[in-house]
mmCIF file of C-alpha atoms in Angstrom:
data_model
loop_
_atom_site.group_PDB
_atom_site.id
_atom_site.type_symbol
_atom_site.label_atom_id
_atom_site.label_comp_id
_atom_site.label_asym_id
_atom_site.label_seq_id
_atom_site.Cartn_x
_atom_site.Cartn_y
_atom_site.Cartn_z
ATOM 1 C CA MET A 382 37.180 147.999 85.050
ATOM 2 C CA THR A 383 38.280 149.293 81.664
ATOM 3 C CA LYS A 384 39.741 147.141 78.942
ATOM 4 C CA ARG A 385 43.137 148.732 79.504
ATOM 5 C CA GLU A 386 43.053 147.904 83.221
ATOM 6 C CA LYS A 387 42.143 144.296 82.417
ATOM 7 C CA ILE A 388 45.129 144.014 80.079
ATOM 8 C CA ILE A 389 47.444 145.455 82.748
ATOM 9 C CA TRP A 390 46.137 142.992 85.353
ATOM 10 C CA CYS A 391 46.594 140.093 82.930
ATOM 11 C CA ILE A 392 50.165 141.142 82.238
ATOM 12 C CA PHE A 393 50.798 141.507 85.977
ATOM 13 C CA GLY A 394 49.374 138.019 86.618
ATOM 14 C CA ALA A 395 51.512 136.528 83.860
ATOM 15 C CA VAL A 396 54.640 138.099 85.340
ATOM 16 C CA LEU A 397 53.793 136.721 88.780
ATOM 17 C CA GLY A 398 53.238 133.257 87.292
ATOM 18 C CA LEU A 399 56.558 133.420 85.479
ATOM 19 C CA LEU A 400 58.371 134.464 88.645
ATOM 20 C CA PHE A 401 56.760 131.568 90.502
ATOM 21 C CA LEU A 402 57.929 129.108 87.856
ATOM 22 C CA LEU A 403 61.459 130.511 87.969
ATOM 23 C CA SER A 404 61.683 130.314 91.745
ATOM 24 C CA SER A 405 60.026 126.969 92.451
ATOM 25 C CA THR A 406 60.531 124.715 89.426
ATOM 26 C CA ASP A 407 63.120 123.904 86.777
ATOM 27 C CA LEU A 408 60.634 123.968 83.905
ATOM 28 C CA ILE A 409 62.170 127.098 82.447
ATOM 29 C CA ILE A 410 65.661 127.323 83.936
ATOM 30 C CA LYS A 411 67.110 123.905 84.605
ATOM 31 C CA GLU A 412 68.942 123.587 87.913
ATOM 32 C CA LYS A 413 72.521 122.566 87.325
ATOM 33 C CA LYS A 414 73.155 119.221 89.038
ATOM 34 C CA ALA A 415 76.469 118.574 90.738
ATOM 35 C CA GLU A 416 78.522 115.992 88.867
ATOM 36 C CA ILE A 417 79.331 112.853 90.831
ATOM 37 C CA TYR A 418 82.741 111.289 90.241
ATOM 38 C CA SER A 419 83.142 107.512 90.488
ATOM 39 C CA VAL A 420 86.321 106.442 92.314
ATOM 40 C CA SER A 421 87.331 102.877 93.188
ATOM 41 C CA VAL A 422 89.801 102.124 95.985
ATOM 42 C CA VAL A 423 91.498 98.736 95.518
ATOM 43 C CA PHE A 424 93.267 97.524 98.661
ATOM 44 C CA ASP A 425 96.256 95.181 98.935
ATOM 45 C CA SER A 426 94.653 92.746 101.370
ATOM 46 C CA THR A 427 91.594 90.582 101.907
ATOM 47 C CA SER A 428 90.483 92.980 104.659
ATOM 48 C CA ASP A 429 90.390 96.741 105.056
ATOM 49 C CA THR A 430 90.570 96.655 108.873
ATOM 50 C CA CYS A 431 94.006 98.325 108.849
ATOM 51 C CA TYR A 432 92.636 101.202 106.760
ATOM 52 C CA THR A 433 90.140 102.694 109.243
ATOM 53 C CA ASN A 434 91.675 106.167 109.462
ATOM 54 C CA PHE A 435 92.518 106.082 105.759
ATOM 55 C CA LYS A 436 88.830 105.478 104.983
ATOM 56 C CA LYS A 437 87.825 108.400 107.220
ATOM 57 C CA GLY A 438 90.000 110.651 105.061
ATOM 58 C CA VAL A 439 88.518 109.107 101.911
ATOM 59 C CA GLU A 440 84.948 109.758 103.087
ATOM 60 C CA LYS A 441 85.728 113.378 103.994
ATOM 61 C CA ALA A 442 87.277 114.017 100.589
ATOM 62 C CA ALA A 443 84.358 112.220 98.908
ATOM 63 C CA GLY A 444 81.958 114.680 100.523
ATOM 64 C CA ASP A 445 84.128 117.682 99.662
ATOM 65 C CA PHE A 446 84.644 116.730 96.008
ATOM 66 C CA ASN A 447 81.390 114.901 95.107
ATOM 67 C CA ALA A 448 82.989 111.482 94.783
ATOM 68 C CA ASP A 449 81.158 108.173 94.921
ATOM 69 C CA VAL A 450 83.733 105.777 96.395
ATOM 70 C CA ARG A 451 83.704 102.009 96.070
ATOM 71 C CA TYR A 452 86.053 99.829 98.180
ATOM 72 C CA VAL A 453 87.498 96.600 96.780
ATOM 73 C CA THR A 454 89.494 93.976 98.703
ATOM 74 C CA LEU A 455 91.353 90.915 97.439
ATOM 75 C CA TYR A 456 89.890 87.432 97.531
ATOM 76 C CA GLN A 457 93.286 85.951 98.403
ATOM 77 C CA GLU A 458 96.144 87.587 100.305
ATOM 78 C CA GLY A 459 99.017 88.960 98.257
ATOM 79 C CA GLU A 460 97.628 88.054 94.834
ATOM 80 C CA ALA A 461 99.016 90.704 92.491
ATOM 81 C CA LYS A 462 97.554 89.060 89.377
ATOM 82 C CA GLN A 463 94.101 89.014 90.927
ATOM 83 C CA GLN A 464 94.481 92.656 91.916
ATOM 84 C CA LYS A 465 95.220 93.640 88.308
ATOM 85 C CA GLU A 466 92.047 91.854 87.241
ATOM 86 C CA LEU A 467 90.061 93.753 89.873
ATOM 87 C CA VAL A 468 91.461 97.085 88.657
ATOM 88 C CA ALA A 469 90.481 96.202 85.076
ATOM 89 C CA ARG A 470 87.020 95.166 86.293
ATOM 90 C CA GLU A 471 86.495 98.456 88.111
ATOM 91 C CA ILE A 472 87.488 100.494 85.063
ATOM 92 C CA ASP A 473 85.236 98.417 82.799
ATOM 93 C CA SER A 474 82.391 98.913 85.306
ATOM 94 C CA GLY A 475 82.624 102.696 85.057
ATOM 95 C CA ALA A 476 85.226 103.835 87.588
ATOM 96 C CA GLN A 477 86.542 107.213 86.448
ATOM 97 C CA ALA A 478 89.630 106.931 88.688
ATOM 98 C CA VAL A 479 91.300 104.186 90.705
ATOM 99 C CA VAL A 480 93.208 104.468 93.989
ATOM 100 C CA LEU A 481 95.473 101.431 94.267
ATOM 101 C CA ALA A 482 97.556 99.984 97.102
ATOM 102 C CA PRO A 483 99.721 97.480 95.161
ATOM 103 C CA ALA A 484 99.720 93.976 96.634
ATOM 104 C CA GLU A 485 103.354 93.540 95.624
ATOM 105 C CA LYS A 486 106.061 96.121 95.146
ATOM 106 C CA ASN A 487 106.100 97.300 91.514
ATOM 107 C CA SER A 488 103.522 94.652 90.624
ATOM 108 C CA THR A 489 101.556 97.164 88.564
ATOM 109 C CA GLN A 490 104.372 98.323 86.294
ATOM 110 C CA GLU A 491 103.345 96.287 83.258
ATOM 111 C CA GLU A 492 99.747 97.502 83.446
ATOM 112 C CA LEU A 493 100.290 101.197 84.203
ATOM 113 C CA GLY A 494 100.807 102.196 80.590
ATOM 114 C CA SER A 495 97.372 100.975 79.534
ATOM 115 C CA TYR A 496 95.589 102.284 82.638
ATOM 116 C CA ALA A 497 97.245 105.652 83.182
ATOM 117 C CA TYR A 498 96.163 107.245 79.915
ATOM 118 C CA SER A 499 92.575 106.011 80.041
ATOM 119 C CA CYS A 500 91.821 106.377 83.744
ATOM 120 C CA PRO A 501 93.493 108.488 86.464
ATOM 121 C CA LEU A 502 95.513 106.185 88.741
ATOM 122 C CA ILE A 503 96.584 107.072 92.294
ATOM 123 C CA LEU A 504 99.209 104.721 93.734
ATOM 124 C CA LEU A 505 99.617 104.271 97.473
ATOM 125 C CA GLY A 506 103.223 103.587 98.344
ATOM 126 C CA ASP A 507 104.518 102.751 94.881
ATOM 127 C CA GLN A 508 106.394 104.777 92.301
ATOM 128 C CA PRO A 509 106.214 103.828 88.632
ATOM 129 C CA SER A 510 109.586 103.557 86.950
ATOM 130 C CA GLU A 511 108.364 105.112 83.699
ATOM 131 C CA GLU A 512 107.441 108.739 83.181
ATOM 132 C CA LEU A 513 103.706 108.072 83.324
ATOM 133 C CA PRO A 514 100.986 110.543 84.389
ATOM 134 C CA VAL A 515 100.447 108.782 87.708
ATOM 135 C CA THR A 516 100.158 110.276 91.205
ATOM 136 C CA SER A 517 101.928 108.454 94.041
ATOM 137 C CA VAL A 518 101.130 109.069 97.713
ATOM 138 C CA MET A 519 104.156 107.660 99.509
ATOM 139 C CA ARG A 520 106.184 107.470 102.704
ATOM 140 C CA ASP A 521 109.922 107.145 103.204
ATOM 141 C CA TYR A 522 109.822 103.405 103.924
ATOM 142 C CA ALA A 523 113.554 102.998 104.475
ATOM 143 C CA ARG A 524 113.359 105.826 107.001
ATOM 144 C CA GLU A 525 110.494 104.039 108.771
ATOM 145 C CA GLY A 526 112.712 100.981 109.140
ATOM 146 C CA GLU A 527 115.506 103.133 110.530
ATOM 147 C CA LEU A 528 113.170 104.751 113.072
ATOM 148 C CA LEU A 529 112.090 101.284 114.197
ATOM 149 C CA ALA A 530 115.698 100.093 114.478
ATOM 150 C CA GLN A 531 116.774 103.159 116.457
ATOM 151 C CA ALA A 532 114.010 102.480 118.978
ATOM 152 C CA VAL A 533 115.043 98.823 119.310
ATOM 153 C CA ALA A 534 118.723 99.679 119.703
ATOM 154 C CA ALA A 535 117.944 102.271 122.366
ATOM 155 C CA GLN A 536 116.264 99.780 124.713
ATOM 156 C CA ALA A 537 118.070 96.472 124.127
ATOM 157 C CA ASP A 538 121.653 95.234 124.348
ATOM 158 C CA SER A 539 123.282 93.816 121.236
ATOM 159 C CA ILE A 540 123.374 90.328 122.756
ATOM 160 C CA SER A 541 119.577 90.098 122.709
ATOM 161 C CA PRO A 542 118.115 88.535 119.555
ATOM 162 C CA VAL A 543 115.840 90.722 117.421
ATOM 163 C CA TYR A 544 113.052 88.888 115.591
ATOM 164 C CA VAL A 545 111.449 90.591 112.607
ATOM 165 C CA PHE A 546 107.923 89.515 111.698
ATOM 166 C CA THR A 547 106.215 90.258 108.381
ATOM 167 C CA LYS A 548 103.454 88.870 106.211
ATOM 168 C CA GLY A 549 106.032 88.916 103.376
ATOM 169 C CA LEU A 550 108.924 91.057 102.172
ATOM 170 C CA SER A 551 107.553 91.120 98.622
ATOM 171 C CA LEU A 552 104.199 92.489 99.820
ATOM 172 C CA GLY A 553 103.582 96.214 99.842
ATOM 173 C CA ASN A 554 106.729 98.113 100.801
ATOM 174 C CA ASN A 555 107.981 95.689 103.448
ATOM 175 C CA GLN A 556 111.269 95.081 101.644
ATOM 176 C CA GLU A 557 112.248 98.746 101.889
ATOM 177 C CA ILE A 558 111.271 98.906 105.559
ATOM 178 C CA TYR A 559 113.208 95.703 106.235
ATOM 179 C CA GLU A 560 116.357 96.966 104.522
ATOM 180 C CA GLY A 561 116.222 100.243 106.456
ATOM 181 C CA PHE A 562 115.604 98.334 109.689
ATOM 182 C CA THR A 563 118.353 95.728 109.330
ATOM 183 C CA GLY A 564 120.856 98.262 107.978
ATOM 184 C CA LYS A 565 120.460 100.523 111.001
ATOM 185 C CA LEU A 566 120.474 97.523 113.364
ATOM 186 C CA ARG A 567 123.830 96.339 111.977
ATOM 187 C CA GLU A 568 125.276 99.811 112.537
ATOM 188 C CA ASN A 569 124.363 99.390 116.208
ATOM 189 C CA GLY A 570 125.769 95.862 116.542
ATOM 190 C CA PHE A 571 122.501 93.904 116.217
ATOM 191 C CA GLU A 572 121.497 91.036 113.977
ATOM 192 C CA ALA A 573 117.905 90.397 112.924
ATOM 193 C CA ILE A 574 116.173 87.043 112.495
ATOM 194 C CA LEU A 575 113.421 87.123 109.845
ATOM 195 C CA CYS A 576 110.042 85.398 110.324
ATOM 196 C CA SER A 577 108.002 85.786 107.126
ATOM 197 C CA GLN A 578 104.589 84.207 106.586
ATOM 198 C CA ARG A 579 105.154 84.406 102.839
ATOM 199 C CA GLU A 580 108.126 82.074 103.303
ATOM 200 C CA GLY A 581 106.159 79.684 105.528
ATOM 201 C CA ALA A 582 106.810 81.013 109.032
ATOM 202 C CA ASP A 583 104.110 80.439 111.642
ATOM 203 C CA PHE A 584 104.114 83.355 114.086
ATOM 204 C CA LYS A 585 102.999 81.400 117.142
ATOM 205 C CA ALA A 586 105.467 78.593 116.489
ATOM 206 C CA ALA A 587 108.230 81.160 116.010
ATOM 207 C CA LEU A 588 107.381 82.863 119.301
ATOM 208 C CA ASP A 589 107.264 79.525 121.111
ATOM 209 C CA ALA A 590 110.667 78.572 119.718
ATOM 210 C CA VAL A 591 112.432 81.824 120.590
ATOM 211 C CA LEU A 592 110.837 82.540 123.944
ATOM 212 C CA TYR A 593 110.982 79.122 125.631
ATOM 213 C CA PRO A 594 112.907 78.093 127.659
ATOM 214 C CA GLY A 595 115.925 80.028 128.933
ATOM 215 C CA SER A 596 116.623 81.781 125.651
ATOM 216 C CA GLY A 597 116.843 85.178 127.301
ATOM 217 C CA LYS A 598 114.650 88.146 126.552
ATOM 218 C CA ALA A 599 113.938 88.739 122.882
ATOM 219 C CA THR A 600 112.951 91.911 121.071
ATOM 220 C CA VAL A 601 110.142 91.627 118.529
ATOM 221 C CA ALA A 602 109.464 94.005 115.626
ATOM 222 C CA ALA A 603 106.736 93.795 112.950
ATOM 223 C CA LEU A 604 107.063 95.510 109.575
ATOM 224 C CA ASP A 605 103.344 95.837 108.770
ATOM 225 C CA PRO A 606 100.104 96.412 110.725
ATOM 226 C CA GLU A 607 98.677 92.985 109.848
ATOM 227 C CA SER A 608 101.701 91.160 111.281
ATOM 228 C CA LEU A 609 101.794 93.350 114.372
ATOM 229 C CA THR A 610 98.079 92.783 114.963
ATOM 230 C CA GLU A 611 98.523 89.018 114.764
ATOM 231 C CA LEU A 612 101.507 89.153 117.127
ATOM 232 C CA ALA A 613 99.561 91.252 119.638
ATOM 233 C CA GLN A 614 96.659 88.793 119.543
ATOM 234 C CA ILE A 615 99.009 85.857 120.170
ATOM 235 C CA LEU A 616 100.733 87.645 123.052
ATOM 236 C CA ASN A 617 97.375 88.582 124.550
ATOM 237 C CA SER A 618 96.251 84.970 124.458
ATOM 238 C CA ASP A 619 99.017 83.752 126.788
ATOM 239 C CA ASN A 620 100.605 85.882 129.505
ATOM 240 C CA HIS A 621 103.604 83.531 129.715
ATOM 241 C CA TYR A 622 105.123 85.341 126.756
ATOM 242 C CA THR A 623 105.333 88.668 128.548
ATOM 243 C CA GLY A 624 108.239 87.842 130.836
ATOM 244 C CA HIS A 625 110.391 86.752 127.890
ATOM 245 C CA LEU A 626 110.083 89.970 125.879
ATOM 246 C CA ALA A 627 112.428 92.946 126.019
ATOM 247 C CA GLY A 628 110.002 94.920 123.868
ATOM 248 C CA VAL A 629 107.481 94.713 121.038
ATOM 249 C CA PHE A 630 107.678 97.306 118.250
ATOM 250 C CA GLY A 631 106.061 97.731 114.867
ATOM 251 C CA VAL A 632 104.588 99.782 112.045
ATOM 252 C CA GLY A 633 100.919 100.771 112.172
ATOM 253 C CA SER A 634 98.387 102.990 113.917
ATOM 254 C CA THR A 635 95.063 101.152 113.993
ATOM 255 C CA ALA A 636 92.821 101.640 117.030
ATOM 256 C CA TYR A 637 93.631 98.103 118.166
ATOM 257 C CA LEU A 638 97.383 98.673 118.045
ATOM 258 C CA LEU A 639 97.128 102.024 119.803
ATOM 259 C CA ASN A 640 95.028 100.415 122.528
ATOM 260 C CA GLN A 641 97.615 97.651 122.938
ATOM 261 C CA MET A 642 100.352 100.242 123.323
ATOM 262 C CA ASP A 643 98.234 102.142 125.828
ATOM 263 C CA ARG A 644 97.882 98.890 127.806
ATOM 264 C CA GLY A 645 101.656 98.416 127.768
ATOM 265 C CA LEU A 646 101.828 95.368 125.501
ATOM 266 C CA LEU A 647 103.534 97.306 122.684
ATOM 267 C CA ARG A 648 106.560 99.493 123.360
ATOM 268 C CA GLY A 649 106.524 101.746 120.294
ATOM 269 C CA LEU A 650 105.022 102.300 116.847
ATOM 270 C CA VAL A 651 106.072 103.947 113.591
ATOM 271 C CA VAL A 652 103.059 105.856 112.290
ATOM 272 C CA HIS A 653 101.998 108.261 109.558
ATOM 273 C CA ASN A 654 98.877 110.341 108.918
ATOM 274 C CA CYS A 655 96.544 107.755 107.372
ATOM 275 C CA TYR A 656 93.663 110.253 107.327
ATOM 276 C CA ASN A 657 95.599 112.690 105.147
ATOM 277 C CA GLU A 658 96.695 109.797 102.938
ATOM 278 C CA GLY A 659 93.075 108.867 102.224
ATOM 279 C CA TYR A 660 91.990 112.467 101.732
ATOM 280 C CA LEU A 661 94.833 113.278 99.331
ATOM 281 C CA ALA A 662 94.216 110.118 97.321
ATOM 282 C CA VAL A 663 90.580 111.005 96.569
ATOM 283 C CA GLU A 664 91.334 114.700 96.108
ATOM 284 C CA ARG A 665 93.949 113.879 93.457
ATOM 285 C CA ALA A 666 91.661 111.271 91.874
ATOM 286 C CA VAL A 667 88.892 113.836 91.323
ATOM 287 C CA LYS A 668 91.427 116.403 90.136
ATOM 288 C CA GLY A 669 92.669 113.852 87.608
ATOM 289 C CA ILE A 670 89.117 113.217 86.360
ATOM 290 C CA ARG A 671 88.437 116.931 85.960
ATOM 291 C CA GLN A 672 91.750 118.106 84.543
ATOM 292 C CA GLY A 673 93.604 115.012 83.363
ATOM 293 C CA MET A 674 96.418 113.309 85.240
ATOM 294 C CA LYS A 675 99.910 114.646 85.654
ATOM 295 C CA LYS A 676 102.904 112.964 87.237
ATOM 296 C CA GLU A 677 103.059 113.866 90.925
ATOM 297 C CA ARG A 678 104.836 112.467 93.978
ATOM 298 C CA ILE A 679 103.437 113.240 97.434
ATOM 299 C CA LEU A 680 105.642 112.238 100.392
ATOM 300 C CA LEU A 681 104.023 111.798 103.818
ATOM 301 C CA GLU A 682 106.058 112.183 107.004
ATOM 302 C CA SER A 683 106.471 109.255 109.412
ATOM 303 C CA PHE A 684 107.005 109.364 113.171
ATOM 304 C CA TYR A 685 108.062 107.033 115.976
ATOM 305 C CA ILE A 686 105.767 107.240 119.018
ATOM 306 C CA GLU A 687 105.480 105.613 122.427
ATOM 307 C CA ARG A 688 102.694 105.484 125.001
ATOM 308 C CA PRO A 689 102.979 109.115 126.284
ATOM 309 C CA ASP A 690 102.661 110.416 122.706
ATOM 310 C CA ILE A 691 99.178 108.981 122.153
ATOM 311 C CA ARG A 692 97.420 111.886 123.845
ATOM 312 C CA SER A 693 99.847 114.639 122.921
ATOM 313 C CA ARG A 694 98.493 117.515 120.855
ATOM 314 C CA LYS A 695 100.963 116.738 118.087
ATOM 315 C CA PHE A 696 99.656 113.223 117.513
ATOM 316 C CA GLU A 697 96.154 112.942 118.984
ATOM 317 C CA LYS A 698 94.334 114.449 115.994
ATOM 318 C CA MET A 699 96.401 112.369 113.581
ATOM 319 C CA LEU A 700 95.877 109.091 115.442
ATOM 320 C CA TYR A 701 92.214 109.644 116.322
ATOM 321 C CA PRO A 702 90.670 111.727 113.499
ATOM 322 C CA MET A 703 87.002 112.620 113.859
ATOM 323 C CA ASP A 704 84.474 111.122 111.439
#
């Protein structure tokens, strides 16, 4: 082999070695790593059991947009002050965006100014009064109350008492739902009797008082999934209640509530697409991290459904989203 041939073979070997390094290692060309975005979701309750479908949407969006999601629940029910402290803690701990379901209506207003410009903030069900760069994912809560009232009025006579159960009117958006509900009821000749845990009402004691004895059939409506879940559990524990009820209605679409409606315990539910709510929240959170937040209002549609609707094509995918 001549000297020239040796040089050519050496060059050829060097090229092959370089190609190997380029194809199998990052010693020369560094592989660009996907950026992971830290998002904290702060709930409005001590439990996230009513957010199952919401969390499915969150997890799907997290996979689509490279988000690392952390869930935070309250230590004590309805504590707005504690929730503000948790939001501050999450931001101090490195959260690049926060998705927040306010524990009390407008409870975050005083803090939004300091948060919104330093960290993208996605509000579930609340709308800041100031022109802040905050995204709100909302429903028409007054309309939800009206849908509930229309269903009650359609199946009961105006003589029957209507009992409204809630964990508290000041919590979440219950006040708006309540006002829509009672306003539409009055138009149809009904009066509502409020039973609020926030104001000291005990649900079982209230049911015992209104259903026994000889008080006639009562209609029961719950403004939030937590209250409706507790009512369903009480009614399931004693079948003597059943004969005294004209109908049980409420807001919520958890698997437990849907199963209770399928069994016939619940007459009807007002629902929305919780999966889309969770997905949109994380999608907008990552968008805010990447591009900076802008003011945006996203309105989700709500529906009234009864037992036959559970397996209809229109609602099945919304009520039972796949993981």
